[in-house]
Amino acid sequence: MRTFPGATGTQYEIASHGYRTVITETGATLRELQHDGRDLVVSFAVDEPMIAYRGALAAPWPNRIADGTYVANGTAHQLPINEPTRHCALHGLVFGESWHLLAQMTDAVTLGFDLLPSEGYPFHLALTVTYALSEAGLSTEIKATNLGADAAPYGVCPHPYLRAGDSPLDTWTLALSAEQYLEVTPDRLLPTGLAAVDEGPFDFRAARTIGAAEIDHAFTALGREDGLATVEVREAGGRGVAMTFDEACGWVQIHTADLPDPTRTRIGLAVEPMTCAPDAFNSGDGLITLAPGAVHRASWTISAL
């Protein structure tokens, strides 16, 4: 393992079994992941800030909370709005914070963050994340412990943009064993209800080309093998990348990254295993309620294909 400075704080580089990854101090962000020199995720430069949540950890909630408002333990709360165009609180509170080093090895690094009570989230959580490389790829486990006196609403997800290769995203095939997805409002992307994929535009139960499909939806009712759900993206030649995740993550957000900037649009597929649905602080769909002293764990792995 080696460390070096960057715009996102100390950079922790680990390598093993042909994989190499860089994790940043700011947000415990996955900045780079390669296998035999091939990029598996969309990265950002060492002298740049994080771009479009690439590689971020979203906690204590994934996705967005409508108007930043919710009720917990009988009390209404107002979170800061950091997505003003949709008037939502987006991707939690820790992606811009400095995480501290807890342990380091040549093939693994563990970082921690103490999430203190704050405006709109008056709860105290200790977060620990471990990134480890093996033949299986880059495995991540995140643990949350409630250090406060009150039950805390909680959710988490990673936010990598997977890269099947250098070919255009429209030519990649996507395999996603999901029976349902959340329909959303077109203006704010807030959930309106579950729908069956049923051979519609979001049915990727049998691998098929993404084409011109614009996806920014959460999927659930996931097919699993030995408790693990898998999302795969591949180039025409069969090479690509997979992401597997455990039963703690009952949802996965898929986003084709349709962005206004032509240099950034559709250059990777965001695959975000989530422990709860978008706006779960209001709907309760998959929401975790951490009792005082309780611990929650979730894990996922990114692998070269």
GROMACS .gro file of C-alpha atoms in nm:
model
  305
    1MET     CA    1   0.000   0.000   0.000
    2ARG     CA    2   0.117   0.354  -0.069
    3THR     CA    3  -0.027   0.692   0.017
    4PHE     CA    4   0.006   1.027  -0.159
    5PRO     CA    5  -0.171   1.365  -0.147
    6GLY     CA    6  -0.451   1.483  -0.373
    7ALA     CA    7  -0.735   1.732  -0.399
    8THR     CA    8  -0.951   1.483  -0.208
    9GLY     CA    9  -0.700   1.442   0.075
   10THR     CA   10  -0.473   1.148   0.135
   11GLN     CA   11  -0.494   0.886  -0.142
   12TYR     CA   12  -0.473   0.521  -0.032
   13GLU     CA   13  -0.355   0.289  -0.310
   14ILE     CA   14  -0.375  -0.088  -0.268
   15ALA     CA   15  -0.304  -0.369  -0.517
   16SER     CA   16  -0.346  -0.746  -0.539
   17HIS     CA   17  -0.427  -1.022  -0.793
   18GLY     CA   18  -0.402  -0.784  -1.088
   19TYR     CA   19  -0.634  -0.528  -0.929
   20ARG     CA   20  -0.532  -0.178  -0.826
   21THR     CA   21  -0.754   0.074  -0.651
   22VAL     CA   22  -0.727   0.420  -0.498
   23ILE     CA   23  -0.948   0.529  -0.207
   24THR     CA   24  -0.960   0.892  -0.097
   25GLU     CA   25  -0.961   1.042   0.250
   26THR     CA   26  -1.252   1.268   0.152
   27GLY     CA   27  -1.569   1.062   0.165
   28ALA     CA   28  -1.378   0.729   0.166
   29THR     CA   29  -1.441   0.752  -0.207
   30LEU     CA   30  -1.349   0.488  -0.466
   31ARG     CA   31  -1.149   0.708  -0.705
   32GLU     CA   32  -0.990   0.443  -0.926
   33LEU     CA   33  -1.026   0.070  -0.986
   34GLN     CA   34  -0.831  -0.119  -1.251
   35HIS     CA   35  -0.768  -0.481  -1.343
   36ASP     CA   36  -0.453  -0.553  -1.545
   37GLY     CA   37  -0.447  -0.184  -1.635
   38ARG     CA   38  -0.810  -0.176  -1.754
   39ASP     CA   39  -1.045   0.076  -1.593
   40LEU     CA   40  -1.345  -0.088  -1.426
   41VAL     CA   41  -1.499   0.238  -1.302
   42VAL     CA   42  -1.511   0.597  -1.424
   43SER     CA   43  -1.243   0.778  -1.224
   44PHE     CA   44  -1.147   1.137  -1.163
   45ALA     CA   45  -0.801   1.288  -1.150
   46VAL     CA   46  -0.594   1.313  -0.835
   47ASP     CA   47  -0.597   1.693  -0.858
   48GLU     CA   48  -0.976   1.714  -0.910
   49PRO     CA   49  -1.263   1.714  -0.663
   50MET     CA   50  -1.509   1.427  -0.682
   51ILE     CA   51  -1.721   1.455  -0.998
   52ALA     CA   52  -2.092   1.362  -1.013
   53TYR     CA   53  -2.063   1.142  -0.701
   54ARG     CA   54  -1.821   0.907  -0.879
   55GLY     CA   55  -1.730   0.636  -0.629
   56ALA     CA   56  -1.900   0.808  -0.336
   57LEU     CA   57  -2.047   0.643  -0.028
   58ALA     CA   58  -2.399   0.773   0.033
   59ALA     CA   59  -2.496   0.757   0.403
   60PRO     CA   60  -2.696   0.787   0.624
   61TRP     CA   61  -2.934   0.771   0.329
   62PRO     CA   62  -2.891   0.684  -0.039
   63ASN     CA   63  -3.055   0.868  -0.326
   64ARG     CA   64  -3.285   1.158  -0.236
   65ILE     CA   65  -3.526   1.272   0.034
   66ALA     CA   66  -3.811   1.487  -0.099
   67ASP     CA   67  -3.784   1.846   0.028
   68GLY     CA   68  -3.530   1.720   0.284
   69THR     CA   69  -3.811   1.660   0.531
   70TYR     CA   70  -3.904   1.350   0.729
   71VAL     CA   71  -4.036   1.240   1.069
   72ALA     CA   72  -3.838   1.019   1.308
   73ASN     CA   73  -3.932   0.923   1.664
   74GLY     CA   74  -4.236   1.149   1.636
   75THR     CA   75  -4.033   1.460   1.550
   76ALA     CA   76  -4.021   1.641   1.215
   77HIS     CA   77  -3.675   1.717   1.073
   78GLN     CA   78  -3.548   1.945   0.797
   79LEU     CA   79  -3.226   1.850   0.620
   80PRO     CA   80  -3.016   2.092   0.415
   81ILE     CA   81  -3.115   2.093   0.046
   82ASN     CA   82  -2.812   2.005  -0.168
   83GLU     CA   83  -3.004   1.928  -0.487
   84PRO     CA   84  -3.180   2.262  -0.539
   85THR     CA   85  -3.306   2.188  -0.892
   86ARG     CA   86  -3.523   1.909  -0.748
   87HIS     CA   87  -3.548   2.052  -0.394
   88CYS     CA   88  -3.416   1.735  -0.235
   89ALA     CA   89  -3.152   1.624   0.013
   90LEU     CA   90  -2.926   1.401  -0.194
   91HIS     CA   91  -2.688   1.115  -0.104
   92GLY     CA   92  -2.646   1.170   0.268
   93LEU     CA   93  -2.396   1.363   0.477
   94VAL     CA   94  -2.056   1.193   0.454
   95PHE     CA   95  -1.937   1.213   0.092
   96GLY     CA   96  -1.757   1.544   0.149
   97GLU     CA   97  -1.616   1.466   0.493
   98SER     CA   98  -1.266   1.362   0.594
   99TRP     CA   99  -1.246   0.997   0.701
  100HIS     CA  100  -0.963   0.876   0.924
  101LEU     CA  101  -0.737   0.577   0.868
  102LEU     CA  102  -0.806   0.279   1.097
  103ALA     CA  103  -0.599   0.004   0.935
  104GLN     CA  104  -0.385  -0.051   0.628
  105MET     CA  105  -0.229  -0.347   0.449
  106THR     CA  106  -0.094  -0.401   0.100
  107ASP     CA  107  -0.433  -0.529  -0.019
  108ALA     CA  108  -0.683  -0.361   0.217
  109VAL     CA  109  -0.760  -0.031   0.385
  110THR     CA  110  -1.012   0.058   0.656
  111LEU     CA  111  -1.138   0.411   0.714
  112GLY     CA  112  -1.376   0.549   0.976
  113PHE     CA  113  -1.597   0.851   1.029
  114ASP     CA  114  -1.782   0.977   1.335
  115LEU     CA  115  -2.113   1.122   1.214
  116LEU     CA  116  -2.212   1.364   1.487
  117PRO     CA  117  -2.564   1.501   1.541
  118SER     CA  118  -2.631   1.785   1.297
  119GLU     CA  119  -2.906   1.998   1.146
  120GLY     CA  120  -3.182   1.769   1.028
  121TYR     CA  121  -3.006   1.452   1.144
  122PRO     CA  122  -2.971   1.467   1.525
  123PHE     CA  123  -2.826   1.117   1.552
  124HIS     CA  124  -2.476   0.989   1.630
  125LEU     CA  125  -2.333   0.712   1.411
  126ALA     CA  126  -1.989   0.557   1.387
  127LEU     CA  127  -1.917   0.448   1.029
  128THR     CA  128  -1.641   0.208   0.927
  129VAL     CA  129  -1.563   0.097   0.571
  130THR     CA  130  -1.313  -0.165   0.456
  131TYR     CA  131  -1.195  -0.199   0.097
  132ALA     CA  132  -1.013  -0.528   0.026
  133LEU     CA  133  -0.870  -0.681  -0.292
  134SER     CA  134  -0.863  -1.053  -0.374
  135GLU     CA  135  -0.904  -1.283  -0.674
  136ALA     CA  136  -1.277  -1.200  -0.652
  137GLY     CA  137  -1.215  -0.829  -0.709
  138LEU     CA  138  -1.268  -0.527  -0.485
  139SER     CA  139  -1.490  -0.610  -0.188
  140THR     CA  140  -1.635  -0.338   0.033
  141GLU     CA  141  -1.804  -0.369   0.370
  142ILE     CA  142  -1.956  -0.075   0.553
  143LYS     CA  143  -2.062  -0.091   0.917
  144ALA     CA  144  -2.280   0.162   1.099
  145THR     CA  145  -2.313   0.171   1.478
  146ASN     CA  146  -2.566   0.390   1.657
  147LEU     CA  147  -2.378   0.564   1.939
  148GLY     CA  148  -2.670   0.787   2.034
  149ALA     CA  149  -2.958   0.755   2.280
  150ASP     CA  150  -3.233   0.757   2.016
  151ALA     CA  151  -3.325   0.520   1.732
  152ALA     CA  152  -3.175   0.646   1.406
  153PRO     CA  153  -3.313   0.611   1.050
  154TYR     CA  154  -3.040   0.479   0.823
  155GLY     CA  155  -2.959   0.369   0.471
  156VAL     CA  156  -2.647   0.342   0.258
  157CYS     CA  157  -2.521   0.278  -0.094
  158PRO     CA  158  -2.204   0.308  -0.304
  159HIS     CA  159  -2.206   0.517  -0.620
  160PRO     CA  160  -1.959   0.373  -0.874
  161TYR     CA  161  -1.996   0.424  -1.248
  162LEU     CA  162  -1.901   0.090  -1.401
  163ARG     CA  163  -1.707   0.073  -1.730
  164ALA     CA  164  -1.743  -0.232  -1.951
  165GLY     CA  165  -1.466  -0.093  -2.171
  166ASP     CA  166  -1.376   0.189  -2.406
  167SER     CA  167  -1.666   0.132  -2.645
  168PRO     CA  168  -1.981   0.352  -2.620
  169LEU     CA  169  -2.222   0.271  -2.337
  170ASP     CA  170  -2.503   0.233  -2.591
  171THR     CA  171  -2.329  -0.079  -2.727
  172TRP     CA  172  -2.286  -0.249  -2.388
  173THR     CA  173  -2.511  -0.530  -2.273
  174LEU     CA  174  -2.671  -0.511  -1.929
  175ALA     CA  175  -2.782  -0.812  -1.724
  176LEU     CA  176  -3.001  -0.726  -1.425
  177SER     CA  177  -3.225  -0.987  -1.264
  178ALA     CA  178  -3.497  -0.759  -1.126
  179GLU     CA  179  -3.872  -0.810  -1.145
  180GLN     CA  180  -3.979  -0.458  -1.042
  181TYR     CA  181  -3.870  -0.097  -1.063
  182LEU     CA  182  -3.986   0.230  -0.911
  183GLU     CA  183  -4.163   0.469  -1.143
  184VAL     CA  184  -4.065   0.830  -1.075
  185THR     CA  185  -4.183   1.181  -1.149
  186PRO     CA  186  -4.007   1.323  -1.456
  187ASP     CA  187  -3.912   1.652  -1.292
  188ARG     CA  188  -3.787   1.547  -0.947
  189LEU     CA  189  -3.725   1.173  -0.988
  190LEU     CA  190  -3.936   1.100  -0.679
  191PRO     CA  191  -4.100   0.757  -0.656
  192THR     CA  192  -4.467   0.719  -0.748
  193GLY     CA  193  -4.503   0.340  -0.718
  194LEU     CA  194  -4.371  -0.001  -0.815
  195ALA     CA  195  -4.414  -0.142  -1.164
  196ALA     CA  196  -4.328  -0.478  -1.319
  197VAL     CA  197  -4.047  -0.478  -1.574
  198ASP     CA  198  -4.242  -0.732  -1.786
  199GLU     CA  199  -4.056  -0.704  -2.117
  200GLY     CA  200  -4.071  -0.326  -2.107
  201PRO     CA  201  -3.786  -0.078  -2.161
  202PHE     CA  202  -3.631  -0.164  -1.822
  203ASP     CA  203  -3.644  -0.542  -1.854
  204PHE     CA  204  -3.283  -0.667  -1.850
  205ARG     CA  205  -3.352  -1.006  -1.693
  206ALA     CA  206  -3.206  -1.150  -2.010
  207ALA     CA  207  -2.889  -0.961  -2.099
  208ARG     CA  208  -2.945  -0.717  -2.383
  209THR     CA  209  -2.795  -0.404  -2.532
  210ILE     CA  210  -2.860  -0.080  -2.344
  211GLY     CA  211  -2.898   0.115  -2.665
  212ALA     CA  212  -3.049   0.462  -2.631
  213ALA     CA  213  -3.238   0.375  -2.309
  214GLU     CA  214  -3.221   0.648  -2.047
  215ILE     CA  215  -3.234   0.486  -1.704
  216ASP     CA  216  -3.233   0.654  -1.364
  217HIS     CA  217  -3.450   0.414  -1.164
  218ALA     CA  218  -3.438   0.190  -0.860
  219PHE     CA  219  -3.497  -0.183  -0.913
  220THR     CA  220  -3.608  -0.445  -0.660
  221ALA     CA  221  -3.745  -0.801  -0.635
  222LEU     CA  222  -3.394  -0.906  -0.728
  223GLY     CA  223  -3.288  -1.253  -0.835
  224ARG     CA  224  -3.015  -1.395  -0.612
  225GLU     CA  225  -2.778  -1.690  -0.599
  226ASP     CA  226  -2.648  -1.790  -0.256
  227GLY     CA  227  -2.792  -1.463  -0.126
  228LEU     CA  228  -2.606  -1.246  -0.377
  229ALA     CA  229  -2.757  -1.030  -0.651
  230THR     CA  230  -2.543  -0.949  -0.956
  231VAL     CA  231  -2.540  -0.675  -1.218
  232GLU     CA  232  -2.319  -0.727  -1.525
  233VAL     CA  233  -2.220  -0.495  -1.809
  234ARG     CA  234  -2.020  -0.626  -2.104
  235GLU     CA  235  -1.873  -0.505  -2.430
  236ALA     CA  236  -1.957  -0.678  -2.754
  237GLY     CA  237  -1.654  -0.906  -2.716
  238GLY     CA  238  -1.772  -1.030  -2.376
  239ARG     CA  239  -1.529  -0.840  -2.157
  240GLY     CA  240  -1.679  -0.624  -1.885
  241VAL     CA  241  -1.742  -0.577  -1.516
  242ALA     CA  242  -1.980  -0.720  -1.256
  243MET     CA  243  -2.108  -0.596  -0.924
  244THR     CA  244  -2.249  -0.835  -0.665
  245PHE     CA  245  -2.412  -0.737  -0.337
  246ASP     CA  246  -2.554  -0.907  -0.032
  247GLU     CA  247  -2.908  -0.928   0.105
  248ALA     CA  248  -2.861  -0.611   0.309
  249CYS     CA  249  -2.911  -0.431  -0.023
  250GLY     CA  250  -3.265  -0.499  -0.140
  251TRP     CA  251  -3.259  -0.234  -0.411
  252VAL     CA  252  -3.024  -0.117  -0.684
  253GLN     CA  253  -3.028   0.216  -0.865
  254ILE     CA  254  -2.921   0.203  -1.230
  255HIS     CA  255  -2.832   0.528  -1.405
  256THR     CA  256  -2.705   0.570  -1.760
  257ALA     CA  257  -2.555   0.906  -1.654
  258ASP     CA  258  -2.732   1.125  -1.905
  259LEU     CA  259  -2.563   1.456  -1.823
  260PRO     CA  260  -2.563   1.799  -1.990
  261ASP     CA  261  -2.184   1.799  -2.036
  262PRO     CA  262  -2.109   1.601  -2.355
  263THR     CA  263  -1.766   1.503  -2.219
  264ARG     CA  264  -1.926   1.334  -1.916
  265THR     CA  265  -2.255   1.196  -2.041
  266ARG     CA  266  -2.303   0.817  -2.075
  267ILE     CA  267  -1.938   0.731  -2.013
  268GLY     CA  268  -2.024   0.481  -1.739
  269LEU     CA  269  -2.320   0.303  -1.587
  270ALA     CA  270  -2.396   0.397  -1.228
  271VAL     CA  271  -2.479   0.081  -1.030
  272GLU     CA  272  -2.580   0.163  -0.673
  273PRO     CA  273  -2.684  -0.124  -0.444
  274MET     CA  274  -2.908   0.039  -0.184
  275THR     CA  275  -3.030  -0.083   0.153
  276CYS     CA  276  -3.354   0.109   0.103
  277ALA     CA  277  -3.562   0.276  -0.165
  278PRO     CA  278  -3.531   0.640  -0.272
  279ASP     CA  279  -3.711   0.868  -0.024
  280ALA     CA  280  -3.727   0.581   0.226
  281PHE     CA  281  -3.710   0.826   0.517
  282ASN     CA  282  -4.068   0.910   0.417
  283SER     CA  283  -4.199   0.589   0.258
  284GLY     CA  284  -4.028   0.345   0.495
  285ASP     CA  285  -3.947   0.111   0.203
  286GLY     CA  286  -3.646  -0.084   0.328
  287LEU     CA  287  -3.561   0.182   0.585
  288ILE     CA  288  -3.333   0.062   0.865
  289THR     CA  289  -3.408   0.184   1.215
  290LEU     CA  290  -3.092   0.151   1.422
  291ALA     CA  291  -3.168   0.115   1.790
  292PRO     CA  292  -2.915   0.264   2.035
  293GLY     CA  293  -2.607   0.043   2.025
  294ALA     CA  294  -2.727  -0.148   1.717
  295VAL     CA  295  -2.495  -0.232   1.427
  296HIS     CA  296  -2.575  -0.266   1.056
  297ARG     CA  297  -2.350  -0.410   0.784
  298ALA     CA  298  -2.372  -0.415   0.406
  299SER     CA  299  -2.124  -0.539   0.147
  300TRP     CA  300  -2.063  -0.553  -0.229
  301THR     CA  301  -1.789  -0.657  -0.474
  302ILE     CA  302  -1.677  -0.524  -0.813
  303SER     CA  303  -1.510  -0.779  -1.040
  304ALA     CA  304  -1.354  -0.785  -1.385
  305LEU     CA  305  -1.523  -1.006  -1.644
   0.00000   0.00000   0.00000
